[in-house]
């Protein structure tokens, strides 16, 4: 399915912001990357400013994340008969995939979003917190944990934070920590999660 001009502008702008930085990316460069005539004002027919393009990218990711969390929680019902270790490994891989999917936005977040504190707040409340809340909800509804009185949100922060750190280390250092590939990381993540959560 082909993207609309507006969608192309948002996607290409985010890619350029991630590669070059927000301030170093011109409107004309965004227009050229999106297939518009550079400098002809095509971007302004869809957005009032370059900043609004960035805000649109954040809003799009918020909406996509909301749908993904809802869909993932609904789909997880069909896997409840699978072994807990397998379900945990699947969850870990899904978290790493989500980080990979949002890599451009994450790069912009660390590089430029301190200029736009309202967008940081939108990302925190619309993307980051819902993901951690989704992990907490998923854990609390697994059959093995029914009736357990646990601080699921804190546990989700620990487990989710380790996935974030694993991905960020690979991105910033160009190598996973101690060369641990994703399969090994997910297996160890699941074992630690089971050990933590199986304590009485």
mmCIF file of N, CA and C in Angstrom, residues 37-144:
data_model
loop_
_atom_site.group_PDB
_atom_site.id
_atom_site.type_symbol
_atom_site.label_atom_id
_atom_site.label_comp_id
_atom_site.label_asym_id
_atom_site.label_seq_id
_atom_site.Cartn_x
_atom_site.Cartn_y
_atom_site.Cartn_z
ATOM 1 N N UNK A 37 9.361 18.732 -4.773
ATOM 2 C CA UNK A 37 10.353 19.662 -5.305
ATOM 3 C C UNK A 37 10.978 20.432 -4.150
ATOM 4 N N UNK A 38 12.291 20.283 -3.940
ATOM 5 C CA UNK A 38 12.914 20.951 -2.798
ATOM 6 C C UNK A 38 12.834 22.474 -2.901
ATOM 7 N N UNK A 39 12.429 23.088 -1.808
ATOM 8 C CA UNK A 39 12.351 24.539 -1.754
ATOM 9 C C UNK A 39 11.100 25.129 -2.359
ATOM 10 N N UNK A 40 10.196 24.281 -2.857
ATOM 11 C CA UNK A 40 8.982 24.793 -3.507
ATOM 12 C C UNK A 40 7.818 24.969 -2.534
ATOM 13 N N UNK A 41 8.023 24.588 -1.266
ATOM 14 C CA UNK A 41 6.974 24.797 -0.273
ATOM 15 C C UNK A 41 5.958 23.681 -0.158
ATOM 16 N N UNK A 42 6.276 22.521 -0.747
ATOM 17 C CA UNK A 42 5.322 21.408 -0.700
ATOM 18 C C UNK A 42 5.038 20.927 0.715
ATOM 19 N N UNK A 43 6.050 20.988 1.579
ATOM 20 C CA UNK A 43 5.852 20.547 2.972
ATOM 21 C C UNK A 43 4.791 21.400 3.659
ATOM 22 N N UNK A 44 4.810 22.696 3.346
ATOM 23 C CA UNK A 44 3.900 23.614 4.037
ATOM 24 C C UNK A 44 2.445 23.469 3.603
ATOM 25 N N UNK A 45 2.214 22.705 2.556
ATOM 26 C CA UNK A 45 0.820 22.406 2.195
ATOM 27 C C UNK A 45 0.222 21.342 3.115
ATOM 28 N N UNK A 46 1.091 20.684 3.883
ATOM 29 C CA UNK A 46 0.650 19.619 4.792
ATOM 30 C C UNK A 46 0.917 19.936 6.255
ATOM 31 N N UNK A 47 1.949 20.741 6.514
ATOM 32 C CA UNK A 47 2.331 21.074 7.888
ATOM 33 C C UNK A 47 2.694 22.556 7.979
ATOM 34 N N UNK A 48 2.342 23.201 9.085
ATOM 35 C CA UNK A 48 2.680 24.622 9.213
ATOM 36 C C UNK A 48 4.157 24.892 9.476
ATOM 37 N N UNK A 49 4.898 23.866 9.937
ATOM 38 C CA UNK A 49 6.305 24.081 10.282
ATOM 39 C C UNK A 49 7.037 22.746 10.349
ATOM 40 N N UNK A 50 8.361 22.830 10.383
ATOM 41 C CA UNK A 50 9.191 21.633 10.557
ATOM 42 C C UNK A 50 8.926 21.009 11.918
ATOM 43 N N UNK A 51 8.739 21.840 12.932
ATOM 44 C CA UNK A 51 8.463 21.319 14.274
ATOM 45 C C UNK A 51 7.172 20.518 14.293
ATOM 46 N N UNK A 52 6.188 20.956 13.527
ATOM 47 C CA UNK A 52 4.917 20.228 13.499
ATOM 48 C C UNK A 52 5.072 18.871 12.816
ATOM 49 N N UNK A 53 6.022 18.747 11.900
ATOM 50 C CA UNK A 53 6.308 17.435 11.292
ATOM 51 C C UNK A 53 6.823 16.481 12.366
ATOM 52 N N UNK A 54 7.731 16.973 13.200
ATOM 53 C CA UNK A 54 8.253 16.152 14.295
ATOM 54 C C UNK A 54 7.136 15.783 15.264
ATOM 55 N N UNK A 55 6.287 16.745 15.587
ATOM 56 C CA UNK A 55 5.166 16.466 16.492
ATOM 57 C C UNK A 55 4.231 15.425 15.888
ATOM 58 N N UNK A 56 4.019 15.487 14.577
ATOM 59 C CA UNK A 56 3.165 14.506 13.905
ATOM 60 C C UNK A 56 3.777 13.115 13.987
ATOM 61 N N UNK A 57 5.118 13.030 13.884
ATOM 62 C CA UNK A 57 5.794 11.742 14.003
ATOM 63 C C UNK A 57 5.584 11.156 15.390
ATOM 64 N N UNK A 58 5.682 12.002 16.406
ATOM 65 C CA UNK A 58 5.461 11.541 17.775
ATOM 66 C C UNK A 58 4.017 11.068 17.945
ATOM 67 N N UNK A 59 3.060 11.846 17.459
ATOM 68 C CA UNK A 59 1.644 11.451 17.581
ATOM 69 C C UNK A 59 1.371 10.133 16.862
ATOM 70 N N UNK A 60 1.997 9.963 15.702
ATOM 71 C CA UNK A 60 1.803 8.719 14.939
ATOM 72 C C UNK A 60 2.324 7.518 15.728
ATOM 73 N N UNK A 61 3.499 7.672 16.357
ATOM 74 C CA UNK A 61 4.062 6.574 17.138
ATOM 75 C C UNK A 61 3.213 6.276 18.370
ATOM 76 N N UNK A 62 2.652 7.312 18.964
ATOM 77 C CA UNK A 62 1.768 7.115 20.117
ATOM 78 C C UNK A 62 0.553 6.287 19.712
ATOM 79 N N UNK A 63 -0.057 6.653 18.606
ATOM 80 C CA UNK A 63 -1.242 5.930 18.145
ATOM 81 C C UNK A 63 -0.898 4.499 17.770
ATOM 82 N N UNK A 64 0.224 4.319 17.083
ATOM 83 C CA UNK A 64 0.634 2.968 16.673
ATOM 84 C C UNK A 64 0.920 2.106 17.894
ATOM 85 N N UNK A 65 1.598 2.675 18.891
ATOM 86 C CA UNK A 65 1.920 1.921 20.096
ATOM 87 C C UNK A 65 0.665 1.522 20.845
ATOM 88 N N UNK A 66 -0.286 2.417 20.926
ATOM 89 C CA UNK A 66 -1.550 2.095 21.611
ATOM 90 C C UNK A 66 -2.219 0.894 20.955
ATOM 91 N N UNK A 67 -2.284 0.893 19.627
ATOM 92 C CA UNK A 67 -2.902 -0.235 18.912
ATOM 93 C C UNK A 67 -2.082 -1.517 19.093
ATOM 94 N N UNK A 68 -0.752 -1.387 19.067
ATOM 95 C CA UNK A 68 0.100 -2.569 19.208
ATOM 96 C C UNK A 68 -0.051 -3.202 20.589
ATOM 97 N N UNK A 69 -0.088 -2.370 21.625
ATOM 98 C CA UNK A 69 -0.234 -2.908 22.981
ATOM 99 C C UNK A 69 -1.571 -3.634 23.104
ATOM 100 N N UNK A 70 -2.646 -3.002 22.626
ATOM 101 C CA UNK A 70 -3.975 -3.625 22.694
ATOM 102 C C UNK A 70 -4.007 -4.942 21.924
ATOM 103 N N UNK A 71 -3.427 -4.935 20.713
ATOM 104 C CA UNK A 71 -3.445 -6.138 19.875
ATOM 105 C C UNK A 71 -2.595 -7.252 20.488
ATOM 106 N N UNK A 72 -1.437 -6.877 21.016
ATOM 107 C CA UNK A 72 -0.543 -7.882 21.604
ATOM 108 C C UNK A 72 -1.180 -8.536 22.819
ATOM 109 N N UNK A 73 -1.810 -7.725 23.668
ATOM 110 C CA UNK A 73 -2.460 -8.297 24.850
ATOM 111 C C UNK A 73 -3.600 -9.229 24.444
ATOM 112 N N UNK A 74 -4.340 -8.847 23.404
ATOM 113 C CA UNK A 74 -5.438 -9.698 22.934
ATOM 114 C C UNK A 74 -4.905 -11.001 22.333
ATOM 115 N N UNK A 75 -3.845 -10.896 21.547
ATOM 116 C CA UNK A 75 -3.281 -12.084 20.893
ATOM 117 C C UNK A 75 -2.608 -13.027 21.890
ATOM 118 N N UNK A 76 -2.115 -12.463 22.992
ATOM 119 C CA UNK A 76 -1.398 -13.291 23.961
ATOM 120 C C UNK A 76 -2.288 -14.357 24.593
ATOM 121 N N UNK A 77 -3.599 -14.163 24.527
ATOM 122 C CA UNK A 77 -4.528 -15.139 25.098
ATOM 123 C C UNK A 77 -4.338 -16.521 24.480
ATOM 124 N N UNK A 78 -4.027 -16.558 23.187
ATOM 125 C CA UNK A 78 -3.916 -17.849 22.504
ATOM 126 C C UNK A 78 -2.652 -18.616 22.875
ATOM 127 N N UNK A 79 -1.705 -17.945 23.556
ATOM 128 C CA UNK A 79 -0.445 -18.602 23.906
ATOM 129 C C UNK A 79 -0.387 -19.029 25.367
ATOM 130 N N UNK A 80 -1.474 -18.856 26.109
ATOM 131 C CA UNK A 80 -1.434 -19.164 27.537
ATOM 132 C C UNK A 80 -1.208 -20.646 27.825
ATOM 133 N N UNK A 81 -1.465 -21.497 26.850
ATOM 134 C CA UNK A 81 -1.224 -22.931 27.055
ATOM 135 C C UNK A 81 0.238 -23.310 26.797
ATOM 136 N N UNK A 82 1.016 -22.392 26.228
ATOM 137 C CA UNK A 82 2.438 -22.651 25.959
ATOM 138 C C UNK A 82 3.225 -22.544 27.261
ATOM 139 N N UNK A 83 4.407 -23.164 27.346
ATOM 140 C CA UNK A 83 5.230 -23.061 28.556
ATOM 141 C C UNK A 83 5.577 -21.602 28.865
ATOM 142 N N UNK A 84 5.658 -21.271 30.142
ATOM 143 C CA UNK A 84 5.942 -19.903 30.563
ATOM 144 C C UNK A 84 7.275 -19.413 30.000
ATOM 145 N N UNK A 85 8.272 -20.279 29.992
ATOM 146 C CA UNK A 85 9.581 -19.885 29.457
ATOM 147 C C UNK A 85 9.466 -19.407 28.017
ATOM 148 N N UNK A 86 8.692 -20.123 27.207
ATOM 149 C CA UNK A 86 8.506 -19.736 25.809
ATOM 150 C C UNK A 86 7.778 -18.404 25.715
ATOM 151 N N UNK A 87 6.725 -18.229 26.523
ATOM 152 C CA UNK A 87 5.972 -16.965 26.498
ATOM 153 C C UNK A 87 6.857 -15.785 26.890
ATOM 154 N N UNK A 88 7.713 -15.999 27.875
ATOM 155 C CA UNK A 88 8.609 -14.922 28.294
ATOM 156 C C UNK A 88 9.626 -14.587 27.204
ATOM 157 N N UNK A 89 10.185 -15.607 26.577
ATOM 158 C CA UNK A 89 11.150 -15.348 25.502
ATOM 159 C C UNK A 89 10.486 -14.599 24.342
ATOM 160 N N UNK A 90 9.256 -14.979 24.023
ATOM 161 C CA UNK A 90 8.519 -14.278 22.970
ATOM 162 C C UNK A 90 8.315 -12.809 23.337
ATOM 163 N N UNK A 91 8.017 -12.567 24.604
ATOM 164 C CA UNK A 91 7.808 -11.192 25.071
ATOM 165 C C UNK A 91 9.096 -10.385 24.966
ATOM 166 N N UNK A 92 10.200 -10.995 25.332
ATOM 167 C CA UNK A 92 11.496 -10.326 25.238
ATOM 168 C C UNK A 92 11.829 -9.975 23.788
ATOM 169 N N UNK A 93 11.650 -10.933 22.885
ATOM 170 C CA UNK A 93 11.913 -10.676 21.465
ATOM 171 C C UNK A 93 10.999 -9.570 20.937
ATOM 172 N N UNK A 94 9.748 -9.552 21.391
ATOM 173 C CA UNK A 94 8.821 -8.510 20.953
ATOM 174 C C UNK A 94 9.294 -7.139 21.422
ATOM 175 N N UNK A 95 9.827 -7.071 22.639
ATOM 176 C CA UNK A 95 10.339 -5.802 23.150
ATOM 177 C C UNK A 95 11.516 -5.294 22.339
ATOM 178 N N UNK A 96 12.429 -6.186 21.991
ATOM 179 C CA UNK A 96 13.589 -5.793 21.182
ATOM 180 C C UNK A 96 13.130 -5.357 19.786
ATOM 181 N N UNK A 97 12.156 -6.055 19.240
ATOM 182 C CA UNK A 97 11.621 -5.683 17.922
ATOM 183 C C UNK A 97 10.989 -4.299 17.953
ATOM 184 N N UNK A 98 10.298 -3.982 19.057
ATOM 185 C CA UNK A 98 9.683 -2.665 19.186
ATOM 186 C C UNK A 98 10.756 -1.578 19.244
ATOM 187 N N UNK A 99 11.848 -1.829 19.962
ATOM 188 C CA UNK A 99 12.941 -0.865 20.005
ATOM 189 C C UNK A 99 13.523 -0.658 18.607
ATOM 190 N N UNK A 100 13.697 -1.749 17.879
ATOM 191 C CA UNK A 100 14.240 -1.666 16.523
ATOM 192 C C UNK A 100 13.293 -0.878 15.611
ATOM 193 N N UNK A 101 12.012 -1.127 15.775
ATOM 194 C CA UNK A 101 11.002 -0.443 14.962
ATOM 195 C C UNK A 101 11.025 1.065 15.197
ATOM 196 N N UNK A 102 11.304 1.469 16.424
ATOM 197 C CA UNK A 102 11.272 2.888 16.781
ATOM 198 C C UNK A 102 12.661 3.514 16.835
ATOM 199 N N UNK A 103 13.648 2.907 16.162
ATOM 200 C CA UNK A 103 15.021 3.369 16.313
ATOM 201 C C UNK A 103 15.214 4.826 15.882
ATOM 202 N N UNK A 104 14.555 5.266 14.823
ATOM 203 C CA UNK A 104 14.712 6.661 14.400
ATOM 204 C C UNK A 104 14.176 7.615 15.462
ATOM 205 N N UNK A 105 13.017 7.302 15.991
ATOM 206 C CA UNK A 105 12.426 8.156 17.018
ATOM 207 C C UNK A 105 13.298 8.178 18.274
ATOM 208 N N UNK A 106 13.870 7.044 18.638
ATOM 209 C CA UNK A 106 14.741 6.982 19.824
ATOM 210 C C UNK A 106 15.985 7.829 19.613
ATOM 211 N N UNK A 107 16.563 7.784 18.414
ATOM 212 C CA UNK A 107 17.737 8.609 18.135
ATOM 213 C C UNK A 107 17.406 10.095 18.235
ATOM 214 N N UNK A 108 16.259 10.471 17.707
ATOM 215 C CA UNK A 108 15.832 11.870 17.802
ATOM 216 C C UNK A 108 15.584 12.249 19.258
ATOM 217 N N UNK A 109 14.995 11.335 20.011
ATOM 218 C CA UNK A 109 14.720 11.594 21.429
ATOM 219 C C UNK A 109 16.003 11.955 22.169
ATOM 220 N N UNK A 110 17.049 11.167 21.979
ATOM 221 C CA UNK A 110 18.289 11.404 22.705
ATOM 222 C C UNK A 110 19.084 12.583 22.151
ATOM 223 N N UNK A 111 18.895 12.860 20.870
ATOM 224 C CA UNK A 111 19.690 13.909 20.254
ATOM 225 C C UNK A 111 19.040 15.282 20.368
ATOM 226 N N UNK A 112 17.734 15.361 20.201
ATOM 227 C CA UNK A 112 17.100 16.662 19.996
ATOM 228 C C UNK A 112 15.909 17.004 20.874
ATOM 229 N N UNK A 113 15.262 16.022 21.483
ATOM 230 C CA UNK A 113 13.972 16.334 22.086
ATOM 231 C C UNK A 113 14.054 17.151 23.363
ATOM 232 N N UNK A 114 15.283 17.377 23.885
ATOM 233 C CA UNK A 114 15.363 18.282 25.024
ATOM 234 C C UNK A 114 14.936 19.693 24.639
ATOM 235 N N UNK A 115 14.946 19.981 23.339
ATOM 236 C CA UNK A 115 14.448 21.269 22.848
ATOM 237 C C UNK A 115 12.927 21.349 22.915
ATOM 238 N N UNK A 116 12.282 20.191 22.998
ATOM 239 C CA UNK A 116 10.818 20.141 22.929
ATOM 240 C C UNK A 116 10.271 19.331 24.103
ATOM 241 N N UNK A 117 10.297 19.900 25.318
ATOM 242 C CA UNK A 117 9.884 19.130 26.502
ATOM 243 C C UNK A 117 8.460 18.608 26.426
ATOM 244 N N UNK A 118 7.581 19.305 25.709
ATOM 245 C CA UNK A 118 6.206 18.818 25.593
ATOM 246 C C UNK A 118 6.151 17.529 24.784
ATOM 247 N N UNK A 119 7.056 17.375 23.798
ATOM 248 C CA UNK A 119 7.086 16.134 23.029
ATOM 249 C C UNK A 119 7.679 14.991 23.852
ATOM 250 N N UNK A 120 8.654 15.320 24.707
ATOM 251 C CA UNK A 120 9.193 14.301 25.612
ATOM 252 C C UNK A 120 8.076 13.776 26.517
ATOM 253 N N UNK A 121 7.271 14.697 27.050
ATOM 254 C CA UNK A 121 6.153 14.293 27.909
ATOM 255 C C UNK A 121 5.153 13.449 27.134
ATOM 256 N N UNK A 122 4.887 13.835 25.885
ATOM 257 C CA UNK A 122 3.962 13.051 25.053
ATOM 258 C C UNK A 122 4.495 11.638 24.819
ATOM 259 N N UNK A 123 5.803 11.527 24.543
ATOM 260 C CA UNK A 123 6.408 10.211 24.330
ATOM 261 C C UNK A 123 6.363 9.372 25.596
ATOM 262 N N UNK A 124 6.683 10.003 26.707
ATOM 263 C CA UNK A 124 6.672 9.276 27.990
ATOM 264 C C UNK A 124 5.279 8.740 28.284
ATOM 265 N N UNK A 125 4.288 9.607 28.140
ATOM 266 C CA UNK A 125 2.924 9.226 28.512
ATOM 267 C C UNK A 125 2.225 8.399 27.430
ATOM 268 N N UNK A 126 2.632 8.588 26.170
ATOM 269 C CA UNK A 126 1.942 7.912 25.081
ATOM 270 C C UNK A 126 2.608 6.666 24.550
ATOM 271 N N UNK A 127 3.931 6.524 24.770
ATOM 272 C CA UNK A 127 4.652 5.371 24.248
ATOM 273 C C UNK A 127 5.310 4.567 25.371
ATOM 274 N N UNK A 128 6.159 5.220 26.160
ATOM 275 C CA UNK A 128 6.964 4.497 27.146
ATOM 276 C C UNK A 128 6.100 3.891 28.247
ATOM 277 N N UNK A 129 5.311 4.710 28.922
ATOM 278 C CA UNK A 129 4.499 4.185 30.023
ATOM 279 C C UNK A 129 3.501 3.119 29.567
ATOM 280 N N UNK A 130 2.799 3.307 28.436
ATOM 281 C CA UNK A 130 1.901 2.233 27.998
ATOM 282 C C UNK A 130 2.607 0.906 27.731
ATOM 283 N N UNK A 131 3.855 0.961 27.244
ATOM 284 C CA UNK A 131 4.584 -0.277 27.016
ATOM 285 C C UNK A 131 4.890 -0.984 28.328
ATOM 286 N N UNK A 132 5.354 -0.235 29.323
ATOM 287 C CA UNK A 132 5.624 -0.842 30.625
ATOM 288 C C UNK A 132 4.332 -1.323 31.290
ATOM 289 N N UNK A 133 3.284 -0.544 31.148
ATOM 290 C CA UNK A 133 1.992 -0.960 31.705
ATOM 291 C C UNK A 133 1.490 -2.225 31.001
ATOM 292 N N UNK A 134 1.773 -2.323 29.699
ATOM 293 C CA UNK A 134 1.387 -3.523 28.963
ATOM 294 C C UNK A 134 2.116 -4.756 29.466
ATOM 295 N N UNK A 135 3.426 -4.602 29.751
ATOM 296 C CA UNK A 135 4.193 -5.721 30.309
ATOM 297 C C UNK A 135 3.620 -6.120 31.668
ATOM 298 N N UNK A 136 3.341 -5.111 32.506
ATOM 299 C CA UNK A 136 2.790 -5.386 33.837
ATOM 300 C C UNK A 136 1.458 -6.114 33.736
ATOM 301 N N UNK A 137 0.605 -5.648 32.831
ATOM 302 C CA UNK A 137 -0.703 -6.286 32.653
ATOM 303 C C UNK A 137 -0.545 -7.711 32.152
ATOM 304 N N UNK A 138 0.356 -7.903 31.207
ATOM 305 C CA UNK A 138 0.581 -9.241 30.654
ATOM 306 C C UNK A 138 1.056 -10.195 31.739
ATOM 307 N N UNK A 139 2.054 -9.769 32.523
ATOM 308 C CA UNK A 139 2.574 -10.629 33.583
ATOM 309 C C UNK A 139 1.477 -11.008 34.580
ATOM 310 N N UNK A 140 0.697 -10.024 34.997
ATOM 311 C CA UNK A 140 -0.296 -10.261 36.050
ATOM 312 C C UNK A 140 -1.417 -11.191 35.616
ATOM 313 N N UNK A 141 -1.598 -11.349 34.287
ATOM 314 C CA UNK A 141 -2.684 -12.202 33.797
ATOM 315 C C UNK A 141 -2.217 -13.588 33.358
ATOM 316 N N UNK A 142 -0.916 -13.872 33.511
ATOM 317 C CA UNK A 142 -0.446 -15.208 33.151
ATOM 318 C C UNK A 142 -0.943 -16.225 34.181
ATOM 319 N N UNK A 143 -1.361 -17.419 33.728
ATOM 320 C CA UNK A 143 -1.963 -18.400 34.644
ATOM 321 C C UNK A 143 -1.091 -18.724 35.860
ATOM 322 N N UNK A 144 0.234 -18.772 35.648
ATOM 323 C CA UNK A 144 1.136 -19.126 36.740
ATOM 324 C C UNK A 144 1.159 -18.074 37.847
#
